[in-house]
Amino acid sequence: MAAAYKPGPRNLITDVAGLRVGNAQDAGLKSGVTVLTGDAPFVAGVHVMGGAPGTRETDLLAPDKSAVAVDALVLSGGSAFGLDACSGVMDGLRAAGRGVQVGRAVIPLVPGAILFDLLNDGDKDWDENPYRALGRAALAAAGQAFDLGTAGAGTGALAAMQKGGLGSASLVLEDGTTVGALVAVNPVGSVTTPGERHFWAAPFELDGEFGGAGPDPEGGYCGPLVSAKKDALFGTMTAPPLTNTTIAIVATDRALTKAQCHRLSVAAHDGIARAIVPAHTPGDGDLVFALSTATGTTPTDFELADIGHAAALCLSRAIARAVYEATPAPGDLLPCYRRS
């Protein structure tokens, strides 16, 4: 039976009209930043299900807070240092005259989230935090097309068994609604079943977008986590928490309220759980932002359920694409999926 949903023309989150994404990375640092912004401020929400999040300005996205819309969202490597990428994005937006007008002041609103990539063999011996400059550079690079895999916030990411990365995917629903996802994949868990050929997200793959290997025919995988990442980073030592995370953004061109954006972010977490095993662990900071670019009539609860379902599907596919598109670099601790 043919799928009712189809990928958008780019199969990227920028198929949602009005959105742009930019990446900036440093190969020596083995880290980077990804910025999503829009032609205009957008309504957004957020939900965290991991036990070790790192965030900035997420409280203002709660439905009861007074901020109506935000100017950009940031995904960054660098752990807590990476939160300063938001400052660089604020600098660029302010220079462009973007932000909330408060008297003579202009204040861009830029929530962000980070992943931990400080032990991936990149050069982290800096004198000045590099993430502010990377944030501004990522904003300047924002457009409708952008690289996946070893790019932006996914530059230094590692999954349990191979390199992680940056992924994106989109769907167009039967009524014309567009939904998209953007994700930086750096989890405790694995994106592939044992043997590392088949993606957990395989049942949702469209048009061979992550290699077409299909679902694992074996099944019965009810066992403990195996992690080459843990071995590479810590050897026989007990791995500390706070060293992982999957951070994502889902978006739609339907008009959602802040409360509906929150519900969309909750629903989209299903996409993480279907594509990464295990997910939402104490050592992950799993977080999903959700945003709406449109104004006008809001969807019914049933329509919102359909949008949330599509967002979860996009996020699962984007996670697999992130790992599939990763490319090798000097000093890598883990292999790439296509070279494992």
Short mmCIF file of C-alpha atoms in Angstrom, two decimals:
data_model
loop_
_atom_site.label_atom_id
_atom_site.label_comp_id
_atom_site.label_asym_id
_atom_site.label_seq_id
_atom_site.Cartn_x
_atom_site.Cartn_y
_atom_site.Cartn_z
CA MET A 1 0.00 0.00 0.00
CA ALA A 2 1.44 3.33 -1.05
CA ALA A 3 2.30 5.79 1.71
CA ALA A 4 -0.13 8.69 2.07
CA TYR A 5 2.64 11.05 3.13
CA LYS A 6 5.43 12.09 0.76
CA PRO A 7 8.75 13.84 1.45
CA GLY A 8 8.92 17.50 0.51
CA PRO A 9 11.04 18.59 -2.47
CA ARG A 10 14.27 18.85 -0.42
CA ASN A 11 13.44 16.25 2.24
CA LEU A 12 14.69 18.84 4.74
CA ILE A 13 13.06 20.88 7.48
CA THR A 14 13.35 23.88 5.14
CA ASP A 15 10.50 22.40 3.10
CA VAL A 16 8.45 24.22 5.76
CA ALA A 17 8.10 27.58 4.03
CA GLY A 18 9.94 30.49 5.56
CA LEU A 19 12.60 28.49 7.41
CA ARG A 20 16.36 28.59 6.87
CA VAL A 21 19.14 26.50 8.42
CA GLY A 22 22.84 27.27 8.66
CA ASN A 23 25.83 25.22 9.78
CA ALA A 24 29.27 26.23 11.00
CA GLN A 25 31.95 23.83 12.16
CA ASP A 26 35.64 23.60 12.99
CA ALA A 27 37.36 20.42 11.80
CA GLY A 28 40.17 20.71 14.35
CA LEU A 29 37.71 21.30 17.15
CA LYS A 30 35.54 18.42 15.90
CA SER A 31 32.46 20.40 16.83
CA GLY A 32 30.04 22.90 15.41
CA VAL A 33 26.74 24.74 15.52
CA THR A 34 23.46 24.56 13.62
CA VAL A 35 21.02 27.47 13.58
CA LEU A 36 17.40 27.49 12.43
CA THR A 37 15.82 30.86 11.76
CA GLY A 38 12.90 32.15 9.75
CA ASP A 39 11.76 34.98 7.54
CA ALA A 40 9.77 36.14 10.57
CA PRO A 41 9.63 35.23 14.28
CA PHE A 42 7.83 31.96 14.96
CA VAL A 43 5.81 30.37 17.76
CA ALA A 44 7.70 27.56 19.52
CA GLY A 45 7.52 25.05 22.35
CA VAL A 46 9.87 22.51 23.89
CA HIS A 47 9.84 19.22 25.79
CA VAL A 48 12.74 17.45 27.51
CA MET A 49 12.75 13.71 28.17
CA GLY A 50 16.44 13.01 28.72
CA GLY A 51 18.00 13.11 32.15
CA ALA A 52 20.94 15.40 31.34
CA PRO A 53 19.81 18.41 29.29
CA GLY A 54 21.76 21.58 28.60
CA THR A 55 19.60 24.51 27.55
CA ARG A 56 19.26 28.26 27.25
CA GLU A 57 16.07 30.37 27.23
CA THR A 58 13.77 27.35 27.14
CA ASP A 59 11.59 28.56 30.05
CA LEU A 60 10.16 31.35 27.90
CA LEU A 61 8.66 28.73 25.55
CA ALA A 62 6.23 27.46 28.19
CA PRO A 63 2.61 28.14 27.20
CA ASP A 64 2.04 30.38 30.23
CA LYS A 65 5.07 32.63 29.55
CA SER A 66 4.63 35.99 27.85
CA ALA A 67 7.04 35.59 24.91
CA VAL A 68 4.89 35.34 21.80
CA ALA A 69 7.53 34.18 19.33
CA VAL A 70 11.28 33.63 18.96
CA ASP A 71 13.79 34.60 16.30
CA ALA A 72 15.97 31.48 16.04
CA LEU A 73 16.74 28.11 17.61
CA VAL A 74 20.26 26.81 18.16
CA LEU A 75 21.64 23.26 18.30
CA SER A 76 25.30 23.16 19.33
CA GLY A 77 28.15 20.91 20.29
CA GLY A 78 30.44 21.88 23.11
CA SER A 79 28.39 20.92 26.15
CA ALA A 80 27.83 23.98 28.40
CA PHE A 81 30.41 25.96 26.40
CA GLY A 82 28.18 25.55 23.34
CA LEU A 83 25.38 27.53 24.92
CA ASP A 84 27.40 30.63 24.06
CA ALA A 85 26.57 29.96 20.40
CA CYS A 86 23.21 31.57 21.17
CA SER A 87 25.07 34.81 22.01
CA GLY A 88 26.67 34.85 18.58
CA VAL A 89 23.30 34.28 16.95
CA MET A 90 21.86 37.13 19.02
CA ASP A 91 24.69 39.38 17.82
CA GLY A 92 23.91 38.61 14.19
CA LEU A 93 20.17 39.03 14.59
CA ARG A 94 20.56 42.31 16.46
CA ALA A 95 22.84 43.63 13.72
CA ALA A 96 20.05 42.78 11.26
CA GLY A 97 17.47 44.61 13.39
CA ARG A 98 15.74 41.40 14.45
CA GLY A 99 14.27 40.97 17.92
CA VAL A 100 11.68 42.18 20.39
CA GLN A 101 11.46 45.97 20.54
CA VAL A 102 11.51 47.20 24.15
CA GLY A 103 11.73 50.97 24.00
CA ARG A 104 14.96 51.72 22.15
CA ALA A 105 16.32 48.23 22.84
CA VAL A 106 16.13 45.32 20.39
CA ILE A 107 16.40 41.90 22.02
CA PRO A 108 16.54 38.78 19.82
CA LEU A 109 15.04 35.71 21.49
CA VAL A 110 17.21 32.65 20.82
CA PRO A 111 16.60 29.43 22.78
CA GLY A 112 19.19 26.71 22.37
CA ALA A 113 20.29 23.23 23.40
CA ILE A 114 23.65 21.49 23.46
CA LEU A 115 25.20 18.06 23.13
CA PHE A 116 28.41 16.72 24.69
CA ASP A 117 31.31 16.23 22.26
CA LEU A 118 34.27 17.29 24.42
CA LEU A 119 35.99 13.85 24.41
CA ASN A 120 35.92 13.04 20.70
CA ASP A 121 39.65 13.68 20.08
CA GLY A 122 39.12 17.21 18.75
CA ASP A 123 41.30 20.10 19.95
CA LYS A 124 39.44 21.56 22.92
CA ASP A 125 42.41 23.50 24.34
CA TRP A 126 41.07 26.95 23.48
CA ASP A 127 41.83 30.26 25.20
CA GLU A 128 38.54 31.83 24.14
CA ASN A 129 35.22 30.03 23.82
CA PRO A 130 34.83 29.41 20.06
CA TYR A 131 31.08 28.83 20.05
CA ARG A 132 29.98 32.46 19.97
CA ALA A 133 31.78 32.94 16.65
CA LEU A 134 30.50 29.62 15.33
CA GLY A 135 26.95 30.62 16.21
CA ARG A 136 27.19 33.87 14.30
CA ALA A 137 28.79 32.11 11.33
CA ALA A 138 26.02 29.49 11.27
CA LEU A 139 23.39 32.23 11.23
CA ALA A 140 25.17 33.97 8.36
CA ALA A 141 25.19 30.68 6.41
CA ALA A 142 21.46 30.02 6.87
CA GLY A 143 19.60 29.03 3.72
CA GLN A 144 17.18 26.46 2.34
CA ALA A 145 19.92 23.94 1.51
CA PHE A 146 22.40 22.68 4.10
CA ASP A 147 24.70 19.73 4.67
CA LEU A 148 23.81 16.63 6.67
CA GLY A 149 26.02 14.14 8.49
CA THR A 150 29.35 15.50 9.74
CA ALA A 151 28.24 19.12 9.74
CA GLY A 152 27.11 21.81 12.14
CA ALA A 153 26.06 20.54 15.55
CA GLY A 154 26.58 16.97 14.31
CA THR A 155 30.28 17.45 13.46
CA GLY A 156 31.61 15.67 16.54
CA ALA A 157 28.60 13.59 17.47
CA LEU A 158 28.89 9.89 18.29
CA ALA A 159 26.18 7.24 18.59
CA ALA A 160 26.73 3.97 20.46
CA MET A 161 28.30 2.08 17.55
CA GLN A 162 29.29 4.64 14.92
CA LYS A 163 29.63 8.34 14.22
CA GLY A 164 26.51 10.39 14.76
CA GLY A 165 25.72 13.54 12.86
CA LEU A 166 23.15 16.07 11.69
CA GLY A 167 19.96 14.84 10.03
CA SER A 168 16.78 16.23 8.55
CA ALA A 169 13.64 14.99 6.81
CA SER A 170 10.19 16.22 5.81
CA LEU A 171 6.69 15.03 4.95
CA VAL A 172 3.75 16.57 3.15
CA LEU A 173 0.42 15.41 4.55
CA GLU A 174 -2.69 14.63 2.52
CA ASP A 175 -4.16 18.08 3.25
CA GLY A 176 -0.99 19.83 2.09
CA THR A 177 0.44 20.50 5.55
CA THR A 178 4.24 20.29 5.61
CA VAL A 179 6.13 18.89 8.60
CA GLY A 180 9.90 18.65 9.02
CA ALA A 181 12.58 17.62 11.49
CA LEU A 182 16.18 18.63 12.19
CA VAL A 183 18.33 16.66 14.65
CA ALA A 184 21.84 16.34 16.04
CA VAL A 185 22.42 12.70 17.00
CA ASN A 186 24.82 11.95 19.89
CA PRO A 187 23.00 9.35 22.02
CA VAL A 188 23.81 6.74 24.64
CA GLY A 189 21.86 4.24 22.54
CA SER A 190 22.36 2.76 19.12
CA VAL A 191 20.67 3.80 15.88
CA THR A 192 21.35 0.37 14.37
CA THR A 193 20.34 -3.14 15.39
CA PRO A 194 23.10 -5.59 16.41
CA GLY A 195 25.31 -6.16 13.40
CA GLU A 196 25.16 -2.44 12.53
CA ARG A 197 23.57 -2.89 9.09
CA HIS A 198 19.91 -2.21 9.77
CA PHE A 199 18.51 1.00 11.26
CA TRP A 200 15.90 0.83 13.99
CA ALA A 201 14.10 3.49 11.90
CA ALA A 202 14.05 1.26 8.79
CA PRO A 203 10.24 0.72 8.72
CA PHE A 204 9.80 4.46 8.13
CA GLU A 205 12.41 4.90 5.38
CA LEU A 206 11.24 6.55 2.14
CA ASP A 207 12.96 6.37 -1.23
CA GLY A 208 16.14 4.75 0.10
CA GLU A 209 17.06 7.92 1.99
CA PHE A 210 19.37 6.08 4.38
CA GLY A 211 20.62 3.24 2.23
CA GLY A 212 17.59 1.00 1.78
CA ALA A 213 18.89 -1.91 3.87
CA GLY A 214 15.38 -2.45 5.21
CA PRO A 215 14.24 -3.76 8.60
CA ASP A 216 16.36 -6.30 10.43
CA PRO A 217 14.94 -9.78 9.66
CA GLU A 218 16.35 -11.28 12.86
CA GLY A 219 14.46 -9.56 15.68
CA GLY A 220 14.34 -10.70 19.27
CA TYR A 221 16.80 -8.08 20.44
CA CYS A 222 15.90 -7.93 24.11
CA GLY A 223 19.33 -7.58 25.66
CA PRO A 224 21.64 -5.07 27.34
CA LEU A 225 23.13 -2.02 25.65
CA VAL A 226 26.42 -2.58 23.83
CA SER A 227 28.38 0.63 23.24
CA ALA A 228 31.58 1.05 21.26
CA LYS A 229 31.27 4.73 22.17
CA LYS A 230 31.62 3.98 25.88
CA ASP A 231 34.65 1.79 25.21
CA ALA A 232 36.27 4.44 23.00
CA LEU A 233 35.74 7.27 25.48
CA PHE A 234 36.24 5.52 28.81
CA GLY A 235 37.65 2.03 28.26
CA THR A 236 36.90 -0.19 31.23
CA MET A 237 35.99 2.76 33.46
CA THR A 238 32.37 3.36 34.39
CA ALA A 239 31.06 5.95 31.95
CA PRO A 240 29.94 9.14 33.69
CA PRO A 241 26.58 10.71 32.89
CA LEU A 242 26.13 13.92 30.89
CA THR A 243 28.17 12.75 27.89
CA ASN A 244 25.37 12.19 25.36
CA THR A 245 22.23 13.74 23.89
CA THR A 246 19.87 13.86 20.92
CA ILE A 247 18.61 17.39 20.32
CA ALA A 248 16.01 18.14 17.68
CA ILE A 249 13.61 20.63 16.13
CA VAL A 250 10.33 19.77 14.44
CA ALA A 251 8.35 22.30 12.45
CA THR A 252 5.09 22.75 10.58
CA ASP A 253 3.44 25.36 8.39
CA ARG A 254 0.12 24.93 10.21
CA ALA A 255 -0.85 27.65 12.68
CA LEU A 256 -0.23 26.31 16.20
CA THR A 257 -0.53 27.98 19.58
CA LYS A 258 2.30 27.74 22.10
CA ALA A 259 0.36 25.02 23.90
CA GLN A 260 -0.04 23.08 20.66
CA CYS A 261 3.68 23.49 19.92
CA HIS A 262 4.37 21.94 23.30
CA ARG A 263 2.10 18.98 22.49
CA LEU A 264 3.86 18.63 19.12
CA SER A 265 7.25 18.48 20.84
CA VAL A 266 5.95 15.78 23.20
CA ALA A 267 4.61 13.68 20.32
CA ALA A 268 7.83 14.04 18.32
CA HIS A 269 9.83 12.34 21.08
CA ASP A 270 8.28 9.08 19.85
CA GLY A 271 10.51 9.50 16.83
CA ILE A 272 13.60 9.38 19.02
CA ALA A 273 12.40 6.26 20.84
CA ARG A 274 11.69 4.45 17.55
CA ALA A 275 15.10 5.27 16.06
CA ILE A 276 17.49 5.03 19.04
CA VAL A 277 17.61 2.10 21.48
CA PRO A 278 17.64 2.86 24.34
CA ALA A 279 16.48 6.48 24.37
CA HIS A 280 15.71 9.07 27.07
CA THR A 281 18.29 7.63 29.46
CA PRO A 282 19.73 9.37 32.54
CA GLY A 283 22.85 10.13 30.50
CA ASP A 284 21.00 11.70 27.56
CA GLY A 285 19.69 15.24 27.36
CA ASP A 286 17.02 14.37 24.80
CA LEU A 287 15.11 17.51 23.85
CA VAL A 288 12.73 18.48 21.05
CA PHE A 289 11.78 22.02 20.06
CA ALA A 290 8.60 22.39 18.01
CA LEU A 291 7.63 25.43 15.98
CA SER A 292 4.93 26.82 13.74
CA THR A 293 5.55 29.35 10.97
CA ALA A 294 1.91 30.10 10.20
CA THR A 295 -0.87 32.28 11.56
CA GLY A 296 -4.62 31.80 11.27
CA THR A 297 -6.94 28.97 12.19
CA THR A 298 -5.45 26.40 14.56
CA PRO A 299 -5.88 22.67 13.91
CA THR A 300 -8.37 20.51 15.74
CA ASP A 301 -7.08 17.97 18.26
CA PHE A 302 -7.40 15.22 15.65
CA GLU A 303 -5.48 17.28 13.08
CA LEU A 304 -2.81 18.06 15.68
CA ALA A 305 -2.49 14.33 16.36
CA ASP A 306 -1.82 13.77 12.66
CA ILE A 307 0.81 16.52 12.62
CA GLY A 308 2.46 15.02 15.71
CA HIS A 309 2.48 11.59 14.12
CA ALA A 310 4.16 13.02 11.03
CA ALA A 311 6.71 14.89 13.16
CA ALA A 312 7.69 11.66 14.93
CA LEU A 313 8.08 9.90 11.58
CA CYS A 314 10.24 12.75 10.26
CA LEU A 315 12.40 12.68 13.37
CA SER A 316 13.02 8.92 13.16
CA ARG A 317 14.04 9.26 9.52
CA ALA A 318 16.20 12.31 10.25
CA ILE A 319 18.07 10.39 12.97
CA ALA A 320 18.92 7.58 10.57
CA ARG A 321 19.90 10.06 7.86
CA ALA A 322 22.26 11.81 10.31
CA VAL A 323 24.22 8.61 10.86
CA TYR A 324 24.00 7.44 7.25
CA GLU A 325 25.41 10.74 5.95
CA ALA A 326 28.34 10.93 8.41
CA THR A 327 31.78 11.10 6.80
CA PRO A 328 35.21 10.15 8.18
CA ALA A 329 37.72 12.63 9.55
CA PRO A 330 41.21 12.34 11.02
CA GLY A 331 41.23 11.15 14.61
CA ASP A 332 37.76 9.60 14.55
CA LEU A 333 37.06 7.35 17.52
CA LEU A 334 34.29 5.41 15.78
CA PRO A 335 33.66 4.33 12.17
CA CYS A 336 31.04 5.82 9.90
CA TYR A 337 27.96 3.73 9.06
CA ARG A 338 28.89 3.42 5.41
CA ARG A 339 32.47 2.45 6.29
CA SER A 340 31.85 0.36 9.40
#
